[in-house]
Coordinates of C-alpha atoms and ligand atoms in Angstrom, one line a residue:
M1 CA -0.2 0.1 -0.1
E2 CA 1.3 3.5 -0.9
E3 CA 2.8 4.5 2.1
K4 CA 1.9 8.4 2.1
T5 CA -1.7 7.6 2.3
Q6 CA -1.0 5.5 5.3
K7 CA -1.7 6.2 8.5
Q8 CA 1.6 6.2 10.6
I9 CA 1.3 3.2 13.0
I10 CA 3.6 2.0 15.5
L11 CA 4.1 -1.9 16.3
T12 CA 6.7 -3.5 18.5
G13 CA 6.8 -5.5 21.8
D14 CA 9.0 -8.0 24.0
R15 CA 9.1 -11.4 24.7
P16 CA 7.8 -12.2 28.2
T17 CA 10.5 -14.3 29.3
G18 CA 11.9 -12.0 32.1
R19 CA 11.8 -8.0 33.7
L20 CA 13.0 -5.7 31.2
H21 CA 16.5 -4.4 31.4
L22 CA 18.4 -1.2 30.6
G23 CA 18.9 -3.0 27.1
H24 CA 15.2 -3.0 26.3
Y25 CA 15.0 0.5 27.7
V26 CA 17.9 2.3 25.7
G27 CA 17.2 -0.3 22.9
S28 CA 13.2 0.5 22.5
L29 CA 11.3 1.2 25.6
K30 CA 12.4 5.0 25.6
R31 CA 11.7 5.5 22.3
R32 CA 8.5 4.0 22.7
V33 CA 7.8 6.8 25.4
E34 CA 8.9 9.8 23.4
L35 CA 7.2 8.6 20.1
Q36 CA 3.8 7.9 22.1
N37 CA 4.4 11.4 24.0
S38 CA 5.1 13.0 20.5
G39 CA 2.0 12.8 19.2
K40 CA 3.2 12.2 15.7
F41 CA 1.6 8.5 15.5
D42 CA -2.1 7.4 15.0
E43 CA -1.7 4.4 16.5
I44 CA 0.8 2.8 19.0
N45 CA 0.5 -0.7 19.6
I46 CA 2.9 -2.8 22.1
L47 CA 2.7 -6.7 22.1
I48 CA 3.6 -8.9 24.8
A49 CA 4.8 -11.9 22.5
D50 CA 4.0 -14.7 24.8
D51 CA 3.7 -17.2 21.9
Q52 CA 6.9 -16.4 20.4
A53 CA 8.3 -16.9 24.3
L54 CA 6.9 -20.3 23.9
T55 CA 8.9 -21.1 20.9
D56 CA 11.9 -21.4 23.4
N57 CA 10.1 -22.3 26.4
V58 CA 8.1 -24.9 25.7
D59 CA 8.1 -27.0 29.3
N60 CA 8.2 -23.7 30.9
P61 CA 4.7 -22.0 30.5
G62 CA 4.6 -20.9 34.0
K63 CA 7.6 -18.6 33.6
I64 CA 5.7 -16.7 30.6
R65 CA 2.8 -16.4 32.8
D66 CA 5.1 -14.8 35.6
N67 CA 6.6 -12.8 33.5
M68 CA 3.8 -11.3 31.5
I69 CA 2.8 -9.1 34.5
Q70 CA 6.6 -8.0 35.2
V71 CA 6.5 -6.8 31.7
A72 CA 3.3 -4.8 32.1
L73 CA 4.3 -3.3 34.8
D74 CA 7.6 -2.2 33.2
Y75 CA 6.0 -0.8 30.4
L76 CA 3.6 1.3 32.9
S77 CA 6.7 2.3 35.0
V78 CA 8.7 3.4 32.2
G79 CA 5.8 5.8 31.0
L80 CA 3.7 4.0 28.6
D81 CA 0.3 5.3 28.8
P82 CA -2.8 2.7 28.1
N83 CA -4.7 6.1 27.2
K84 CA -2.4 6.7 24.4
T85 CA -1.1 3.2 23.6
T86 CA -2.6 0.2 23.1
I87 CA -0.7 -2.9 25.2
C88 CA -2.0 -6.3 24.4
V89 CA -1.2 -10.1 24.4
Q90 CA -0.2 -12.3 21.4
S91 CA -2.1 -15.6 22.2
A92 CA -5.3 -13.5 22.4
L93 CA -5.1 -12.7 18.8
P94 CA -5.9 -15.6 16.5
A95 CA -5.6 -13.6 13.4
L96 CA -2.0 -13.8 14.2
H97 CA -1.8 -17.5 14.0
A98 CA -3.7 -17.5 11.1
L99 CA -1.4 -14.9 9.2
T100 CA 1.5 -17.0 10.2
F101 CA 0.1 -20.1 8.6
Y102 CA 0.1 -18.0 5.5
Y103 CA 3.2 -16.3 5.3
M104 CA 5.1 -19.5 6.2
N105 CA 4.5 -20.3 2.3
L106 CA 5.9 -17.0 1.3
V107 CA 9.8 -17.6 2.8
T108 CA 12.0 -20.7 2.2
T109 CA 13.5 -22.9 5.1
A110 CA 17.2 -21.7 2.9
R111 CA 16.0 -17.9 3.9
L112 CA 15.2 -18.6 7.4
S113 CA 18.4 -20.3 7.9
R114 CA 20.2 -17.2 7.1
N115 CA 18.9 -15.1 9.6
P116 CA 22.0 -14.1 11.6
T117 CA 20.2 -13.1 14.8
V118 CA 18.4 -16.4 14.7
K119 CA 21.4 -18.2 14.1
A120 CA 23.2 -16.5 17.0
E121 CA 20.3 -17.7 19.1
I122 CA 20.0 -21.0 18.0
Q123 CA 23.9 -21.4 19.1
M124 CA 23.1 -19.5 22.5
R125 CA 20.2 -22.2 23.3
G126 CA 22.2 -25.0 22.6
F127 CA 19.5 -26.0 20.0
A128 CA 22.1 -26.9 17.5
D129 CA 22.7 -30.2 19.5
E130 CA 19.5 -30.9 21.3
G131 CA 17.3 -30.1 18.3
L132 CA 15.5 -27.0 17.1
P133 CA 11.9 -26.5 17.5
A134 CA 10.1 -25.6 14.0
G135 CA 8.7 -22.9 15.7
F136 CA 11.6 -21.3 16.9
F137 CA 13.3 -21.6 13.5
A138 CA 10.3 -20.3 11.9
Y139 CA 9.5 -17.2 14.5
P140 CA 10.4 -14.5 12.4
V141 CA 7.7 -15.3 10.4
S142 CA 4.9 -14.6 13.2
Q143 CA 7.0 -11.4 13.8
A144 CA 6.1 -10.4 10.5
A145 CA 2.5 -11.7 11.0
D146 CA 2.6 -9.3 14.1
I147 CA 3.8 -6.0 12.2
T148 CA 1.8 -6.4 9.4
A149 CA -1.5 -7.3 11.3
F150 CA -1.1 -3.8 12.9
D151 CA -0.7 -2.3 9.5
A152 CA 2.3 -0.8 11.2
T153 CA 4.4 1.7 9.2
V154 CA 7.3 2.1 11.9
V155 CA 8.8 -0.8 14.4
P156 CA 11.1 0.6 17.0
V157 CA 13.6 -2.0 18.1
G158 CA 17.2 -2.4 18.8
E159 CA 19.7 -3.4 16.4
D160 CA 19.3 -7.4 16.8
Q161 CA 15.6 -6.9 15.2
L162 CA 16.6 -5.6 11.8
P163 CA 16.8 -9.0 10.0
M164 CA 13.5 -9.8 11.4
I165 CA 12.5 -6.4 9.8
E166 CA 13.8 -7.3 6.4
Q167 CA 12.2 -10.6 6.6
T168 CA 8.8 -8.9 7.2
R169 CA 9.6 -6.7 4.5
E170 CA 10.3 -9.4 2.0
I171 CA 6.9 -11.0 3.1
V172 CA 5.2 -8.0 2.4
E173 CA 6.4 -7.2 -1.3
K174 CA 6.2 -11.0 -2.0
F175 CA 2.1 -11.2 -0.9
N176 CA 1.7 -8.2 -2.7
K177 CA 3.4 -9.2 -5.9
I178 CA 1.0 -12.2 -6.0
Y179 CA -2.3 -11.2 -4.2
G180 CA -2.0 -7.4 -4.8
E181 CA -1.7 -4.3 -3.0
T182 CA -2.5 -5.7 0.7
L183 CA -0.1 -5.5 3.3
V184 CA 1.6 -2.1 4.5
L185 CA 5.6 -2.3 4.5
P186 CA 7.0 -1.3 7.6
K187 CA 10.5 0.2 8.9
A188 CA 12.5 -0.3 11.9
M189 CA 13.4 2.5 13.7
I190 CA 16.7 2.2 15.5
P191 CA 18.7 4.6 18.1
E192 CA 21.0 7.0 16.5
N193 CA 23.3 6.2 19.5
E194 CA 25.3 3.3 18.4
T195 CA 25.7 1.9 22.0
Q196 CA 22.3 1.9 22.7
R197 CA 21.5 0.1 19.3
R198 CA 22.8 -3.1 21.3
L199 CA 24.0 -2.3 24.9
P200 CA 26.2 -5.0 26.1
G201 CA 25.7 -7.0 29.3
V202 CA 27.5 -5.6 32.6
D203 CA 30.0 -8.7 31.8
G204 CA 31.1 -7.0 28.2
K205 CA 29.5 -9.6 26.6
A206 CA 28.0 -8.0 23.1
K207 CA 24.5 -7.9 24.2
M208 CA 22.6 -7.6 27.6
S209 CA 20.0 -10.3 27.6
K210 CA 17.5 -11.9 29.7
S211 CA 18.9 -15.3 28.6
L212 CA 22.5 -14.4 29.7
G213 CA 21.6 -13.4 32.9
N214 CA 23.8 -10.0 32.7
C215 CA 21.5 -7.4 33.2
I216 CA 20.8 -4.5 35.1
Y217 CA 16.6 -4.9 35.2
L218 CA 14.7 -1.5 35.1
S219 CA 13.0 -3.2 38.6
D220 CA 16.2 -4.0 40.4
D221 CA 16.8 -2.0 43.6
P222 CA 19.7 0.4 43.9
K223 CA 22.0 -1.7 46.2
T224 CA 21.6 -4.8 43.1
V225 CA 21.9 -1.7 40.5
K226 CA 25.5 -0.8 42.3
K227 CA 26.9 -4.4 42.9
Q228 CA 26.1 -5.2 39.2
I229 CA 28.6 -2.1 38.8
N230 CA 31.1 -2.4 41.2
G231 CA 31.4 -6.4 41.3
K232 CA 31.0 -7.2 37.8
M233 CA 31.5 -4.2 35.1
F234 CA 35.2 -4.1 33.6
T235 CA 37.1 -1.0 33.4
D236 CA 40.6 -1.3 31.9
P237 CA 42.4 -4.4 33.2
Q238 CA 45.9 -2.1 32.3
H239 CA 44.7 0.6 34.6
L240 CA 46.3 -0.5 37.8
R241 CA 47.2 3.0 39.4
I242 CA 45.1 5.9 39.3
E243 CA 48.1 7.9 37.9
D244 CA 48.3 5.1 34.9
P245 CA 46.5 6.0 31.4
G246 CA 43.3 4.3 31.0
H247 CA 41.7 2.7 27.9
L248 CA 38.5 3.0 26.7
E249 CA 38.1 0.2 24.1
G250 CA 36.5 -2.6 26.0
N251 CA 35.8 -0.6 29.1
V252 CA 32.3 -1.2 30.0
V253 CA 31.9 1.5 32.2
F254 CA 32.4 3.6 29.6
T255 CA 30.3 1.8 26.7
Y256 CA 27.6 2.9 29.7
L257 CA 28.3 6.1 29.9
D258 CA 28.2 6.7 26.0
A259 CA 24.7 5.1 26.3
F260 CA 23.4 7.0 29.2
C261 CA 24.8 10.1 30.4
T262 CA 24.4 13.9 29.2
D263 CA 26.3 17.1 29.8
A264 CA 23.4 17.8 32.6
H265 CA 24.8 14.7 34.4
F266 CA 28.1 16.0 34.8
A267 CA 26.7 19.8 36.1
E268 CA 25.1 17.6 38.4
F269 CA 27.2 14.7 39.9
L270 CA 30.8 15.6 38.4
P271 CA 31.3 19.6 37.5
E272 CA 35.1 18.9 37.0
Y273 CA 34.3 18.0 33.3
A274 CA 31.6 19.5 30.9
N275 CA 30.8 16.6 29.3
L276 CA 31.9 13.2 28.3
D277 CA 34.5 13.9 26.0
E278 CA 36.5 15.9 29.0
M279 CA 36.3 13.0 31.0
K280 CA 37.5 10.4 28.7
T281 CA 40.2 12.8 27.6
H282 CA 41.3 13.1 31.2
Y283 CA 40.9 9.2 31.8
Q284 CA 43.1 8.2 28.8
R285 CA 45.8 10.7 30.1
G286 CA 45.9 9.4 33.4
G287 CA 44.9 10.4 36.9
L288 CA 41.2 9.5 36.7
G289 CA 40.5 6.3 38.9
D290 CA 38.0 3.8 38.0
G291 CA 36.1 3.9 41.2
T292 CA 35.1 7.6 40.4
C293 CA 34.1 6.7 36.9
K294 CA 31.8 3.8 38.4
K295 CA 30.3 6.7 41.2
F296 CA 29.3 8.8 38.5
L297 CA 27.6 5.8 36.5
I298 CA 25.8 4.6 39.2
N299 CA 24.5 8.0 39.9
V300 CA 23.5 8.9 36.0
L301 CA 21.5 5.2 36.3
E302 CA 20.2 5.9 39.5
E303 CA 18.7 9.7 38.3
E304 CA 16.9 7.5 35.5
L305 CA 15.8 4.2 37.7
A306 CA 14.2 5.6 40.7
P307 CA 11.5 7.3 39.1
I308 CA 10.8 4.0 37.2
R309 CA 11.2 2.1 40.3
A310 CA 8.9 4.8 42.1
E311 CA 6.4 4.1 39.5
R312 CA 6.5 0.8 39.3
A313 CA 5.6 0.3 42.8
K314 CA 2.6 2.2 42.4
W315 CA 1.4 -0.3 39.9
Q316 CA 2.3 -3.3 41.6
A317 CA -0.2 -2.4 44.2
D318 CA -2.7 -2.9 41.9
I319 CA -2.6 -5.9 39.7
D320 CA -6.3 -5.9 39.1
S321 CA -6.0 -2.6 37.0
V322 CA -3.1 -4.2 35.5
Y323 CA -5.2 -7.0 34.4
D324 CA -8.0 -4.7 33.4
I325 CA -5.4 -2.3 30.8
L326 CA -4.3 -5.8 29.3
R327 CA -7.7 -7.1 28.7
D328 CA -9.1 -4.1 27.1
G329 CA -5.8 -3.4 25.1
T330 CA -6.1 -7.1 23.6
A331 CA -9.6 -6.7 22.9
K332 CA -8.9 -3.8 21.0
A333 CA -6.3 -5.7 19.2
V334 CA -8.4 -8.6 18.4
E335 CA -10.7 -6.2 16.5
K336 CA -7.7 -4.7 14.4
T337 CA -6.0 -7.8 13.7
N338 CA -9.4 -9.2 12.6
T339 CA -9.6 -6.8 10.1
T340 CA -6.5 -7.2 8.6
L341 CA -6.8 -11.0 8.4
A342 CA -10.2 -10.4 6.6
R343 CA -8.1 -8.3 4.1
V344 CA -5.7 -10.7 3.5
R345 CA -8.2 -13.3 3.1
K346 CA -10.0 -11.4 0.6
A347 CA -6.9 -10.7 -1.3
M348 CA -6.3 -14.7 -1.4
R349 CA -9.6 -15.0 -2.4
I350 CA -10.3 -17.4 0.4
D351 CA -12.6 -15.6 2.3
Y352 CA -15.6 -18.3 0.7
F353 CA -18.0 -17.8 3.1
D354 CA -18.1 -14.0 3.0
D355 CA -18.3 -13.6 -0.1
R356 CA -21.3 -15.7 -2.4
S357 CA -19.7 -14.9 -5.6
I358 CA -17.8 -18.0 -5.6
V359 CA -20.7 -19.9 -6.0
K360 CA -21.5 -18.3 -9.2
E361 CA -17.8 -19.1 -10.8
W362 CA -18.0 -23.1 -9.4
K363 CA -21.3 -22.8 -11.4
K364 CA -19.3 -22.1 -14.9
L365 CA -17.4 -25.0 -14.3
F366 CA -20.2 -27.2 -15.2
Ligands
ATP401 P1 15.4 -13.2 25.2 O1 16.6 -13.6 25.8 O2 14.4 -13.6 25.5 O3 15.2 -13.1 23.5 P2 16.0 -10.1 24.9 O4 16.5 -9.9 26.3 O5 16.9 -10.4 23.8 O6 15.2 -11.5 25.3 P3 13.7 -9.6 23.8 O7 12.2 -9.3 24.2 O8 14.1 -10.7 22.6 O9 14.6 -9.4 24.4 O10 13.5 -8.1 23.1 C1 12.7 -7.2 23.0 C2 13.5 -5.6 22.8 O11 14.4 -5.1 23.5 C3 13.7 -5.9 20.9 O12 13.2 -4.4 20.5 C4 15.1 -5.8 21.2 O13 15.9 -5.3 19.9 C5 15.4 -4.9 22.2 N1 16.7 -5.4 23.1 C6 16.8 -6.5 23.5 N2 18.0 -6.6 23.9 C7 18.7 -5.3 23.8 C8 19.9 -4.8 24.5 N3 21.0 -5.7 24.8 N4 20.3 -3.5 23.7 C9 19.1 -2.6 23.0 N5 18.3 -3.5 22.4 C10 17.8 -4.6 23.0
MG402 MG1 15.5 -11.7 22.2

């Protein structure tokens, strides 16, 4: 469909496999709130992808049930507002299942095998040895169903999701080519700040990820945050004495400062520097201790996390309301996604019982 005549619609989401962490926050959540409050979008939809979470947790549905409420609380505590944003649950949207089934025929297994994010995840989860669930292998197809079911034009995500958006665009193009212009072509929106696109773990590993256990969660208390930073975060192993020159490469504390600190943080917590560049220069020259850097990072993160924690505490005391928000958001999403499914079936001309004209066609056969 022509993008200029399209409404501006956002769809994004998260797997309820754990509480949300700083990687989610900088990679996607923070941007969602900004976009929500920008007033520039006709619709914002956030999907709790519990079906996708099942693809690698089939033996542990309880984990997914528990984390659905954790993720919902994280959403509300960072400022997603159910009056402006539809928050919904994937498994309760039957249209997504049907769309996934149709789209499966528009991709080859060879194409799915080339997805670099899925490849890495297969290794990480040990599926290469244990056997790979077909559902996990094909989850990018179900993501294409999620995105297109909402007619999304914009998908704000971290960098690891780029192959999924690419796969979705290919499915859209192929569908539209075969069945006529039906599906909306989406675009990924990734953070401008390079570190925010893929925040490393506190252990310096390539990605902060629930599955790697290297996270600072949005709901962690100040003591835990401090412990993660002081206990696990690398600086420069050659920086033994304060006077020694320090290195920034592979220095996780500075990577996090790149992702989180602003000039205002310096004015507030470390006024001897005007900005991060000045601090980095001093560190490289020698004379700036790792303890000072870590303390500054803790202050920067606390400034961001304290209000989120406070908001979470409020919602946590009112789980009934959170349930109602999910139920109402999901009801709205059922309608929206069913409309898309009807359009898809019509384009494929498999809407047999919505349209009796097929009888005329059948009669012509005889
Ligand atoms: P899992 O290990 O279960 O896959 P995850 O931590 O990778 O969990 P997802 O639910 O898969 O989280 O990802 C949700 C969103 O958060 C996606 O848009 C993803 O790109 C983004 N995201 C996840 N981790 C990071 C990270 N470390 N840096 C930036 N963005 C991230
Ligand atoms: Mg993931």
